[in-house]
Coordinates of C-alpha atoms and ligand atoms in Angstrom, one line a residue:
X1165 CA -1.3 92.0 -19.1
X1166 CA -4.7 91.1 -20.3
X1167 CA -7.3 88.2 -19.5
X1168 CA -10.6 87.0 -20.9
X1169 CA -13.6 84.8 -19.2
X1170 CA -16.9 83.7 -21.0
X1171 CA -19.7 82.5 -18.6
X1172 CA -22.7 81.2 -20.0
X1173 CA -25.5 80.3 -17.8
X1174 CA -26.1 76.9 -20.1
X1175 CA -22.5 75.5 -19.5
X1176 CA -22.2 74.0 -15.9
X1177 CA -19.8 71.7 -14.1
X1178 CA -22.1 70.8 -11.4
X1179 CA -24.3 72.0 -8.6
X1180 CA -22.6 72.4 -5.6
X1181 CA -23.2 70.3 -2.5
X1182 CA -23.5 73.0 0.2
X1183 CA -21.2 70.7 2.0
X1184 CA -18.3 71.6 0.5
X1185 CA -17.6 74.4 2.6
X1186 CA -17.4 72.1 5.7
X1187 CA -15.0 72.1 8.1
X1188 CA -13.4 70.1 11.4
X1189 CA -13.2 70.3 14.9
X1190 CA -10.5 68.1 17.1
X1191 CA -9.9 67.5 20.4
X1192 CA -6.9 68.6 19.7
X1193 CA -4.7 72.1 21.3
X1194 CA -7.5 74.8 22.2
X1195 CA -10.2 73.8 19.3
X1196 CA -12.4 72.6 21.8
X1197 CA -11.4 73.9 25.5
X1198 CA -10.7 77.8 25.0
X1199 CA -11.9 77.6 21.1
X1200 CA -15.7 76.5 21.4
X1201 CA -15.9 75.8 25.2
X1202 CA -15.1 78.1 27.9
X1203 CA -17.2 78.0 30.7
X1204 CA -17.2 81.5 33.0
X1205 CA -16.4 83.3 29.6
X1206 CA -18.0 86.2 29.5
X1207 CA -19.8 85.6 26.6
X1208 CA -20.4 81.7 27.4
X1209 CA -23.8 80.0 27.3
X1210 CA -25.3 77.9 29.8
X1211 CA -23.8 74.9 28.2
X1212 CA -20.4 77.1 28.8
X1213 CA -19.9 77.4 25.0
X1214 CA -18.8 80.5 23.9
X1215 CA -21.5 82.8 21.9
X1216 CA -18.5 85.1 20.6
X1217 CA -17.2 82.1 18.5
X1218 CA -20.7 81.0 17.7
X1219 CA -21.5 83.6 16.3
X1220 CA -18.1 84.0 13.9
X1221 CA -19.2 80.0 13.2
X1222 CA -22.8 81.6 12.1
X1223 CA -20.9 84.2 10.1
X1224 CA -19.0 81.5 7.9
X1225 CA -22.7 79.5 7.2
X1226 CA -20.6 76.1 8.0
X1227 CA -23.0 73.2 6.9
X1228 CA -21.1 70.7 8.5
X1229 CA -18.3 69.8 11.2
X1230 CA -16.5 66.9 11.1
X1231 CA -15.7 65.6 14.6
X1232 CA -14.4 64.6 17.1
X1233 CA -10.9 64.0 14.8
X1234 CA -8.8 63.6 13.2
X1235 CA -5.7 61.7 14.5
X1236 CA -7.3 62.1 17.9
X1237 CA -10.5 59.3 17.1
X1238 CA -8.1 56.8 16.2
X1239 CA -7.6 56.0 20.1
X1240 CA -10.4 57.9 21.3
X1241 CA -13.5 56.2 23.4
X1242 CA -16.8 57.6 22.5
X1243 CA -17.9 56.6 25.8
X1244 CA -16.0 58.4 27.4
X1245 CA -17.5 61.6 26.3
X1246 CA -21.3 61.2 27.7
X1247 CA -22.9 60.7 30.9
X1248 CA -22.4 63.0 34.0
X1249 CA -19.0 65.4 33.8
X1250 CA -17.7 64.4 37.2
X1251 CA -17.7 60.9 36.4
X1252 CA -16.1 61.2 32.9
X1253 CA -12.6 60.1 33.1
X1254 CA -9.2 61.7 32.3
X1255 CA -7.6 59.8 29.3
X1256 CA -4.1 60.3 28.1
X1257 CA -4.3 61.6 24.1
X1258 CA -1.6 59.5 22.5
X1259 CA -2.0 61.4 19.1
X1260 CA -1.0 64.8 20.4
X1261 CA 0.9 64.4 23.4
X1262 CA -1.7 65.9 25.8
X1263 CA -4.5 65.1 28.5
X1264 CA -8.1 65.1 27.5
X1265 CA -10.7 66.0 30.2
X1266 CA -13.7 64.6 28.4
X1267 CA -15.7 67.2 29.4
X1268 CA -17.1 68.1 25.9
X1269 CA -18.6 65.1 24.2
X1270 CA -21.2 63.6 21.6
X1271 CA -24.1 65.9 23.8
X1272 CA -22.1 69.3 24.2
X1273 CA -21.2 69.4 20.4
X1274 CA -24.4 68.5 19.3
X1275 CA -25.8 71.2 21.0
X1276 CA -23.1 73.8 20.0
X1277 CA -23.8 72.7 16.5
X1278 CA -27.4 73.5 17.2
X1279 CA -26.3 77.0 18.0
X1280 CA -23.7 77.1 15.7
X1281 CA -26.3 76.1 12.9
X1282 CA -24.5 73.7 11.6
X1283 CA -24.4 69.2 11.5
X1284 CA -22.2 67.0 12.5
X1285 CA -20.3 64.5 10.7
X1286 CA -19.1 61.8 13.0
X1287 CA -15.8 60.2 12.8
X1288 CA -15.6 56.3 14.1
X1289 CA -12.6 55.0 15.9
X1290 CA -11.4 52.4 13.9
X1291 CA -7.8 52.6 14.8
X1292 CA -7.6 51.0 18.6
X1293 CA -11.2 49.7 18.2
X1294 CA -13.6 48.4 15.6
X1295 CA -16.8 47.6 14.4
X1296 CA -18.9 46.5 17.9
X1297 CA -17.7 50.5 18.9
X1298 CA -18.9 51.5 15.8
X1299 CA -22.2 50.1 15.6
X1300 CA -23.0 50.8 19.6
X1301 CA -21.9 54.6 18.8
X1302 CA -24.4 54.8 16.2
X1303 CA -27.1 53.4 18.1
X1304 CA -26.5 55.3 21.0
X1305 CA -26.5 58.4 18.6
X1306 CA -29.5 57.3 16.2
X1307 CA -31.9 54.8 17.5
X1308 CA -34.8 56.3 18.9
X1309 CA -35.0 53.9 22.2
X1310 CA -35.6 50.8 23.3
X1311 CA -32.8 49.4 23.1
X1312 CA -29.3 49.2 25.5
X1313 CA -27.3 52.3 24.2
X1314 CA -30.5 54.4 23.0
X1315 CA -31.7 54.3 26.3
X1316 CA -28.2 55.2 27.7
X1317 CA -28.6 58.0 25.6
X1318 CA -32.0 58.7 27.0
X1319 CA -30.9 58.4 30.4
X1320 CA -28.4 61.3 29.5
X1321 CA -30.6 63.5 28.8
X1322 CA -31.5 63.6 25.3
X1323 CA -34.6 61.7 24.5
X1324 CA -34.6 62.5 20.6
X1325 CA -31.7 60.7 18.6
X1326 CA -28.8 63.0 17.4
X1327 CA -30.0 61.4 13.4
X1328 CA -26.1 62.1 12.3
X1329 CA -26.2 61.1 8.6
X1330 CA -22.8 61.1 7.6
X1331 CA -19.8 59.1 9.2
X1332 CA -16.5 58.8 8.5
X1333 CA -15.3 55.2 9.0
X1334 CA -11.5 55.9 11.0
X1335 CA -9.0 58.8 10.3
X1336 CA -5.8 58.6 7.9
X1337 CA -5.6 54.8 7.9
X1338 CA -2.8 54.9 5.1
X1339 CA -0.5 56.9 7.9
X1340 CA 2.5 55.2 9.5
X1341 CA 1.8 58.2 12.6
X1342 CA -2.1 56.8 13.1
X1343 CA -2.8 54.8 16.3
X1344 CA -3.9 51.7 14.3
X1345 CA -2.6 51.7 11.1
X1346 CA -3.2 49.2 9.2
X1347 CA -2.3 47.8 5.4
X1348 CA -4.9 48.9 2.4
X1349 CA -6.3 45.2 2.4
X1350 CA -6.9 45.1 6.8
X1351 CA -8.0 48.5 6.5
X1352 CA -10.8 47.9 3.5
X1353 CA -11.5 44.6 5.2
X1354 CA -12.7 46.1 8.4
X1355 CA -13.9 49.1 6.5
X1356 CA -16.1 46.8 4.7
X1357 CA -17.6 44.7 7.7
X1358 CA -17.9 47.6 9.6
X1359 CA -20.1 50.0 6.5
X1360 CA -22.1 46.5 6.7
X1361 CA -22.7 46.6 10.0
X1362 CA -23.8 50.5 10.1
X1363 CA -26.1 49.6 6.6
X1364 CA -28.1 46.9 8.7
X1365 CA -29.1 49.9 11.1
X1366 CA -29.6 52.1 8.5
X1367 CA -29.8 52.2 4.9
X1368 CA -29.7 55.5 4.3
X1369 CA -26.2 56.5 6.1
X1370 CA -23.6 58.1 4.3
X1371 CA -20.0 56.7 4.6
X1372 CA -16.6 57.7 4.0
X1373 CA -13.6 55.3 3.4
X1374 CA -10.1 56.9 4.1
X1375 CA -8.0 57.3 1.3
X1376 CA -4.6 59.0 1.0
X1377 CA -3.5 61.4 4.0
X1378 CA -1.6 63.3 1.0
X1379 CA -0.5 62.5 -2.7
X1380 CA 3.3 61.9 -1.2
X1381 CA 2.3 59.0 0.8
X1382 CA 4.6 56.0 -0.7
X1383 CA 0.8 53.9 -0.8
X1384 CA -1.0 56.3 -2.9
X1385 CA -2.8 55.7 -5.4
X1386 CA -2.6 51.9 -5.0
X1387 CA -4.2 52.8 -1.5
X1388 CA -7.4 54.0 -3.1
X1389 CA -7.9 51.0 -5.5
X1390 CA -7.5 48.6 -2.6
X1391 CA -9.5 50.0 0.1
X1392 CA -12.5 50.9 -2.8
X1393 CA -11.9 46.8 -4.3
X1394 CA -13.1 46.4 -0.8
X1395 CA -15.4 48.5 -0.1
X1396 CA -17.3 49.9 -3.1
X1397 CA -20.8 48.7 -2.9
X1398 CA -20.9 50.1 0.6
X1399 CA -19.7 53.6 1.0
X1400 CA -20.6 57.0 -0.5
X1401 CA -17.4 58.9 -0.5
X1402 CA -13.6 58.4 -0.3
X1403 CA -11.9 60.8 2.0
X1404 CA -8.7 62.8 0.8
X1405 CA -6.4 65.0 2.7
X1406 CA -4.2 68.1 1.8
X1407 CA -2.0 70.4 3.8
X1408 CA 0.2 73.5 1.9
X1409 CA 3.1 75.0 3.1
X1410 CA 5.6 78.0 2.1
X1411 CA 8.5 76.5 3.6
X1412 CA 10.8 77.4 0.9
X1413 CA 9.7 80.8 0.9
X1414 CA 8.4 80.8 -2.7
X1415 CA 5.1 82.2 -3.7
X1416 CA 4.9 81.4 -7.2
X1417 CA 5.6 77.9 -6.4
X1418 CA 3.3 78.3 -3.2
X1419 CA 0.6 79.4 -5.5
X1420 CA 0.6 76.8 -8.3
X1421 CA 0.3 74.3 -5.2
X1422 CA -3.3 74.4 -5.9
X1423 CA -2.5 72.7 -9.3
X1424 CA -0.9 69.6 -7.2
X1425 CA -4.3 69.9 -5.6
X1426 CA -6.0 69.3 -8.7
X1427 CA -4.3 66.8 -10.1
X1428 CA -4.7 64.5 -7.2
X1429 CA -8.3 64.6 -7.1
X1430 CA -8.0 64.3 -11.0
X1431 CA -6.1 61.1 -10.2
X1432 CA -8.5 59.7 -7.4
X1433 CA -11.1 60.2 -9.7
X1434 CA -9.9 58.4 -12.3
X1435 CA -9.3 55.3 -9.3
X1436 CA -13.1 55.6 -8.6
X1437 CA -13.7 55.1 -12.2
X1438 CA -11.7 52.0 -12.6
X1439 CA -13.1 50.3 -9.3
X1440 CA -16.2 51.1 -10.6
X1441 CA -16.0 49.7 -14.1
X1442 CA -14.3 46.4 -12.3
X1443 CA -17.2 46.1 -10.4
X1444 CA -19.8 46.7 -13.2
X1445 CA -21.0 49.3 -10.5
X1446 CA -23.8 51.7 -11.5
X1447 CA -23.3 53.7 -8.4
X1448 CA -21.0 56.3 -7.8
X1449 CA -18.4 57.1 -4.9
X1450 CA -17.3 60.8 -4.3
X1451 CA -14.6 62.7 -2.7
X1452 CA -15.1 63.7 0.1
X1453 CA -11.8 66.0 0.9
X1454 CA -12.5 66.3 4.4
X1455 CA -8.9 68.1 5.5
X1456 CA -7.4 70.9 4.0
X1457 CA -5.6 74.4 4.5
X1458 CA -2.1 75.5 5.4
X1459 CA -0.4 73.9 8.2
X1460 CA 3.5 74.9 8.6
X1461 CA 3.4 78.1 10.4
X1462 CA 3.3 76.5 13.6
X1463 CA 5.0 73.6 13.0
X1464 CA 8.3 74.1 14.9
X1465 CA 6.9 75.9 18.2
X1466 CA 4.7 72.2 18.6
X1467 CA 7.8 70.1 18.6
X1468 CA 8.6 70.5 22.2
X1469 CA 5.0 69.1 23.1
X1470 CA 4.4 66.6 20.4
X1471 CA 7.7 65.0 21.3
X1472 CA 6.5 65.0 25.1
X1473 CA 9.2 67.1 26.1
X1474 CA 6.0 69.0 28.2
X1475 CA 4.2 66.0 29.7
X1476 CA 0.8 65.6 29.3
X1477 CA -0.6 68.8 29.2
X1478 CA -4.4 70.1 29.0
X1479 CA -5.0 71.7 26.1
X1480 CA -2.1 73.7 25.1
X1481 CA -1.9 76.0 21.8
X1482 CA -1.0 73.2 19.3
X1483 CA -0.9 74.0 15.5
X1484 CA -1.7 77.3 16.4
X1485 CA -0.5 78.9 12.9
X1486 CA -0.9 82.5 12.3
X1487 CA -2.1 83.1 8.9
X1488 CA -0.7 86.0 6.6
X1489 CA -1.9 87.5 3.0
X1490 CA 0.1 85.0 1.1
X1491 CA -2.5 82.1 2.6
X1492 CA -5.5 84.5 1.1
X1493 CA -4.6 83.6 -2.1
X1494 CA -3.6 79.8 -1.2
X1495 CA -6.8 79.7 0.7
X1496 CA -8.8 81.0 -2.4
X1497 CA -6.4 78.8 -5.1
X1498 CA -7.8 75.9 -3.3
X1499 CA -11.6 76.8 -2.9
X1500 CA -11.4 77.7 -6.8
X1501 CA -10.3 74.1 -7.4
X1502 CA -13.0 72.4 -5.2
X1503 CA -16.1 74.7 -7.0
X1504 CA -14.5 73.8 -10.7
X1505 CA -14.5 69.6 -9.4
X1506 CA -17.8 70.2 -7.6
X1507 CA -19.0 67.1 -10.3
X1508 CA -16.9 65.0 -7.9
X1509 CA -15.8 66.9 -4.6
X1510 CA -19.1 66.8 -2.9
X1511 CA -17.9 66.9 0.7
X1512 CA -14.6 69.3 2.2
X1513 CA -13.7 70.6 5.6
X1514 CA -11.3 73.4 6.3
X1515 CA -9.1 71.7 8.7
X1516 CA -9.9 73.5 11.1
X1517 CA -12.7 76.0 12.3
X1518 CA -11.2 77.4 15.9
X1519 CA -7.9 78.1 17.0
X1520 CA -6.4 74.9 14.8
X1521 CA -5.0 76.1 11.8
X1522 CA -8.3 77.6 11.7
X1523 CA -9.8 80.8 10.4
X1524 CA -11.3 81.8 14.0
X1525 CA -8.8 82.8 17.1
X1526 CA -9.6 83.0 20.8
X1527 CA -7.9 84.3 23.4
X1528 CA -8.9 82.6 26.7
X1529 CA -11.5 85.0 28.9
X1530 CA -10.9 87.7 26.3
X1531 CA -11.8 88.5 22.2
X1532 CA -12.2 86.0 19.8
X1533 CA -10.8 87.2 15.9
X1534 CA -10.7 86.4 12.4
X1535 CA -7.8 85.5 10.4
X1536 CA -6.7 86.4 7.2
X1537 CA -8.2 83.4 5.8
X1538 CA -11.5 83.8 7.1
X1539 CA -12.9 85.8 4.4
X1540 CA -12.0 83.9 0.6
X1541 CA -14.0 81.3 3.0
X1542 CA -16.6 83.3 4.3
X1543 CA -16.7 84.1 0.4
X1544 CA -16.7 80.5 -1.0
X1545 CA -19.4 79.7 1.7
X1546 CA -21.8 82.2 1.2
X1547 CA -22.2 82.9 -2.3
X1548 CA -20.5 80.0 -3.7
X1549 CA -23.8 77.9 -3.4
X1550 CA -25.3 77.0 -6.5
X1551 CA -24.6 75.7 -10.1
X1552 CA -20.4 75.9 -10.4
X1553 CA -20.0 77.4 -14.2
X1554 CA -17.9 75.8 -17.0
X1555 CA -15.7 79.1 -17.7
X1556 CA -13.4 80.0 -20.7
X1557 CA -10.6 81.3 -18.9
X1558 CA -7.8 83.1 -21.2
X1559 CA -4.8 83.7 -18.8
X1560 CA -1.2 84.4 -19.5
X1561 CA 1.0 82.1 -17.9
X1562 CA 3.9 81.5 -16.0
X1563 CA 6.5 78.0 -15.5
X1564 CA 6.6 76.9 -11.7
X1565 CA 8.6 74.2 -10.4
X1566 CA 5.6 72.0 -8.6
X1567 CA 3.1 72.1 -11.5
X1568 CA 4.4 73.3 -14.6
X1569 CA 2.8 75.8 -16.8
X1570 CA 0.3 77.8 -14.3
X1571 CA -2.4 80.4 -15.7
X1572 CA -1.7 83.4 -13.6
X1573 CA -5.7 84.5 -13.7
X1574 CA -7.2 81.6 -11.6
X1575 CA -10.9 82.2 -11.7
X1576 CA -14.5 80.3 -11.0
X1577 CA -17.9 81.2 -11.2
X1578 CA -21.4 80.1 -9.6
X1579 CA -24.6 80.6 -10.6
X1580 CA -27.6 81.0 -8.0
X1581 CA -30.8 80.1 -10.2
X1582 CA -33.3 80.6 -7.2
X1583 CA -31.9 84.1 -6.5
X1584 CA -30.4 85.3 -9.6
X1585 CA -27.0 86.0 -8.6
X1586 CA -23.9 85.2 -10.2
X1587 CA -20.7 85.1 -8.1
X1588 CA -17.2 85.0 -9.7
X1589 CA -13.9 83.8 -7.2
X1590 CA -10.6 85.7 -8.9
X1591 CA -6.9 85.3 -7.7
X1592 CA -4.1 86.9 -9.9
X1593 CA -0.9 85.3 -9.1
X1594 CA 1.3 87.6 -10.7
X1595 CA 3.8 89.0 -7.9
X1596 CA 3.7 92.4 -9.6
X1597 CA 1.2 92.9 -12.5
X1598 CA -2.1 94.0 -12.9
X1599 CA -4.2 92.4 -15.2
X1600 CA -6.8 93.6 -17.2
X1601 CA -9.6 91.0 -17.6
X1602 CA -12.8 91.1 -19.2
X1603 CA -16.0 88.8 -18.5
X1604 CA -18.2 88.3 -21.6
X1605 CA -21.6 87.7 -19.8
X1606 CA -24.1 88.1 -23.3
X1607 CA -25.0 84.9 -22.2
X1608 CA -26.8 86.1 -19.6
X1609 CA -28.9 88.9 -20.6
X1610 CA -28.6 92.0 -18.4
X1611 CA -26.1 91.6 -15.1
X1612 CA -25.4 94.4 -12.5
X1613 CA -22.6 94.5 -9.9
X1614 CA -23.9 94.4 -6.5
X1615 CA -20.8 93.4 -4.5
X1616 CA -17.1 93.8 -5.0
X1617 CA -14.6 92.8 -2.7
X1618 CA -10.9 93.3 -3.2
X1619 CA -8.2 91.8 -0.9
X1620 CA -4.5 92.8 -1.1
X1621 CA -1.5 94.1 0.8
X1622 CA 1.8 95.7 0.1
X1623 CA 3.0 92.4 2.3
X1624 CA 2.3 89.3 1.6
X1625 CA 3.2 88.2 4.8
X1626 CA 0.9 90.6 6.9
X1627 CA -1.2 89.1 9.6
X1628 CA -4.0 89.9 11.9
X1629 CA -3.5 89.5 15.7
X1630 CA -5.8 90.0 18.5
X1631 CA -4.5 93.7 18.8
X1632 CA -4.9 94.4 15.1
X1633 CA -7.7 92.2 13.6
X1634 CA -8.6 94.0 10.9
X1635 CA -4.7 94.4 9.5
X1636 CA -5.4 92.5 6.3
X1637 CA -9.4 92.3 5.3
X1638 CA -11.4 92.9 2.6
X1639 CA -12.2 96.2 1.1
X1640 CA -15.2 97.5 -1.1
X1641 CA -14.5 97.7 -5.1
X1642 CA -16.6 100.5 -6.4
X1643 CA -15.8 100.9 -9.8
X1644 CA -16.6 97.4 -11.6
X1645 CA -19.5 97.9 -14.1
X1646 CA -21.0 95.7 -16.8
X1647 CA -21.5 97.3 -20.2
X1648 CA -22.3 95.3 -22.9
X1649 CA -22.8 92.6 -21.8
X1650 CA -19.1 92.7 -20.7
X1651 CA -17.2 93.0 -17.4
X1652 CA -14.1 94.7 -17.0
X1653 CA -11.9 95.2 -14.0
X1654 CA -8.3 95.2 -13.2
X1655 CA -7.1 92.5 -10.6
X1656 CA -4.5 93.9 -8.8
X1657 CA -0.8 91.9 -8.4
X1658 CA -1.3 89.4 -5.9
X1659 CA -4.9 89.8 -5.3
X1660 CA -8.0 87.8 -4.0
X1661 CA -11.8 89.2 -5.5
X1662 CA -15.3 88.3 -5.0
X1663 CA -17.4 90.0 -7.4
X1664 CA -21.3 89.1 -7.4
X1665 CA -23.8 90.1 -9.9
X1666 CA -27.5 90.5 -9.7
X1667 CA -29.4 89.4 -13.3
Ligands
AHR915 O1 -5.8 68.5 11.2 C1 -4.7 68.1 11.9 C2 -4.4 66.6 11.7 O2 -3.9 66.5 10.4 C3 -5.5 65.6 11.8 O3 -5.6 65.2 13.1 C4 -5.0 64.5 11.0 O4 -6.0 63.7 10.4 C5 -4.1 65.1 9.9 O5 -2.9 64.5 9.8

């Protein structure tokens, strides 16, 4: 089988907002206690936060993490969280079925994400509480002092505000399971009051509305117009969600999921349009997709505790899924899809960075490890900064159930123009053909290869462990060239590549 690509440095979707390699952190299972905080670690800092994961977090160059949830914020007390540890109480987590210690909070992540390189986005609780929460959160986190919950924030310890920028107003409003839920019109009411509210402290925050949990959710997409007739003129970005799965077994239907992917933000897109034309806006509101990945591996071991059947346990393992070679690709499918609607995906979080259907593992006082999916997102992260290119892509095809015809090449491109380097995504679907492809880069001038990465596996359901972390990983292509202007090279069945070029 044979496919062609044309990239031309003139024809560009978008640049990319670095932020769309985001990702989240929840109180939720081990993310925080044994993922990122593990006092008497061997490797922990003196904040007790573990340098093993830090670094992994460094690895990935995350720009942001959204925190502290997730279902979790939609009952959570930011108060709770700050002041001295000893005096922080223990609250019951009604979203997951488990006890919450409070003893990491707004302070102890701001400081990991100092370590960790990275900012915070802020999630408000806007499910059991509302707007005077919101606003005293902020002030406590942005105003310099001077005033009651600045100077609580003083008296904590931190004398410079935390400056968080961008806030999410609640979590999954739209979703029966939320503490809180609410209709589309009480949500984008108290939405509305409540962006007001955080726009009279500062002009220059930027805010995210929910919008659908998923694209199967009975409200969607009348959920979007409602919430965004409401709240328009006063957010920056309307939050998505997406989970895959493989229940069924079926990769070529698990791999044109990624089409499903695109069609919703195709869809909430066109939403934003319409709201804006009602409104005879000139501003525009993105997507910000702010939870994705695959979540089903772990789903039946978490009944027993999400049903309660365990009490109210501290931290258990909780959506603990083990990732195999199939969720390379699926991880790489949906990446692709966000970098070729960077014009309006600005904002996305892998959902989530440590231990929760994450990329990064822990084992308490022992290794922490990548998972398969770790590296098409160390990938996307690294080199996929830049302009994202408008590619002819030539594929042949195959007819899935979920989506329809689905090109079996999936393939992006992003152009660095500060450095000079051009890096091209690949995924080949195709179960058990190679196929040729060739890149016509004349528009370019002179490229050479200066990285190839291949990934692939006679299994597609291989995983790494803490015992054998490097099972499925990446491994060095050495004989991609570009000759005239043209570049050639075979992706293998079922195969992920990164292939960056130096012009
Ligand atoms: O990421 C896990 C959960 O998935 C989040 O708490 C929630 O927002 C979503 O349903």
């Amino acid at each position: 089988m044979k496919a062609g690509v044309t990239a031309h440095p003139r024809y560009v979707i978008s640049d990319i907002d670095p932020r769309l390699y985001g990702s989240f952190i929840e109180h939720l299972g081990r993310a925080v206690y044994t993922g990122i905080y593990e006092p008497g670690h061997p490797t922990a800092d003196t904040n007790g936060m573990r340098q093993d994961v830090i670094d992994l977090v460094k690895e990935l160059n995350v720009p942001i993490v959204r925190y502290p949830g997730g279902n979790f914020v939609s009952a959570y007390n930011w108060e709770d969280g700050v002041g001295p540890k000893q005096e922080r109480p223990v609250r019951l987590d009604l979203a997951w079925h488990t006890s919450e210690s409070n003893q990491v909070g707004l302070h102890e992540f701001a400081d990991w994400c100092a370590s960790a390189n990275t900012e915070m986005m802020l999630a408000v609780n806007l499910g059991s509480r509302g707007l005077d929460e919101a606003r005293n959160f902020l002030e406590y986190a942005n105003h310099p002092g001077g005033s009651e919950w600045s100077d609580k924030r003083i008296a904590n310890g931190r004398a410079e505000p935390f400056d968080v920028k961008l806030w999410c107003l609640g979590n999954e409003m739209d979703g029966p399971w939320q503490i809180g839920h609410k209709t589309a019109d009480e949500y984008g009411r108290l939405a509305h009051e409540t962006a007001k509210a955080m726009r009279a402290f500062d002009t220059s925050l930027e805010l995210v509305v929910c919008g659908s949990s998923n694209a199967k959710m009975p409200t969607y997409p009348e959920w979007e117009a409602t919430v965004l007739d409401h709240t328009y003129n006063e957010v920056d970005y309307i939050s998505l969600h997406m989970y895959f799965d493989n229940h069924a077994n079926d990769a070529p239907n698990y791999l044109a999921m990624s089409e499903k992917l695109d069609a919703y933000i195709v869809s909430v897109s066109g939403v934003i349009d319409y709201i804006k034309a009602k409104k005879r806006s000139t501003k525009q509101v993105y997507i910000s997709f702010d939870e994705w990945n695959v979540w089903y591996h772990s789903k039946e071991q978490d009944k027993k505790i999400l049903e309660g059947n365990d009490g109210w346990p501290f931290a258990p393992p909780l959506l603990e899924d083990i990732y195999n070679f199939e969720d390379v690709l699926q991880v790489g499918l949906i990446l692709n899809t966000f970098i070729r609607r960077s014009n309006i995906v600005k904002i996305a979080c892998l959902a989530q960075l440590v231990n929760v259907i994450a990329p990064i593992m822990t084992v308490p006082n022992g290794p922490a490890w990548r998972q398969t999916i770790f590296y098409p997102y160390l990938y996307a992260s690294i080199y996929g900064r830049g302009n994202a290119l408008d590619l002819k892509v030539e594929s042949p095809t195959y007819t899935s159930d979920v989506a329809g015809d689905v090109a079996y090449v999936d393939f992006t491109g992003v152009h660095d123009t500060e450095t000079g380097h051009v890096t091209f995504f690949a995924v080949n679907r195709h179960a058990s053909e190679a196929i040729d492809t060739v890149i016509d880069l004349t528009g370019f001038g002179s490229a050479t290869v200066i990285d190839h990465q291949i990934m692939t596996h006679a299994d597609l359901k291989a995983v790494n462990s803490a015992e054998n972390p490097a099972n499925v990983g990446p491994s060095k292509g050495t004989d991609t060239v570009v000759a005239g202007g043209k570049l050639s090279l075979s992706l293998p069945a079922y195969s992920y590549q990164m292939i960056r070029l130096k012009l």
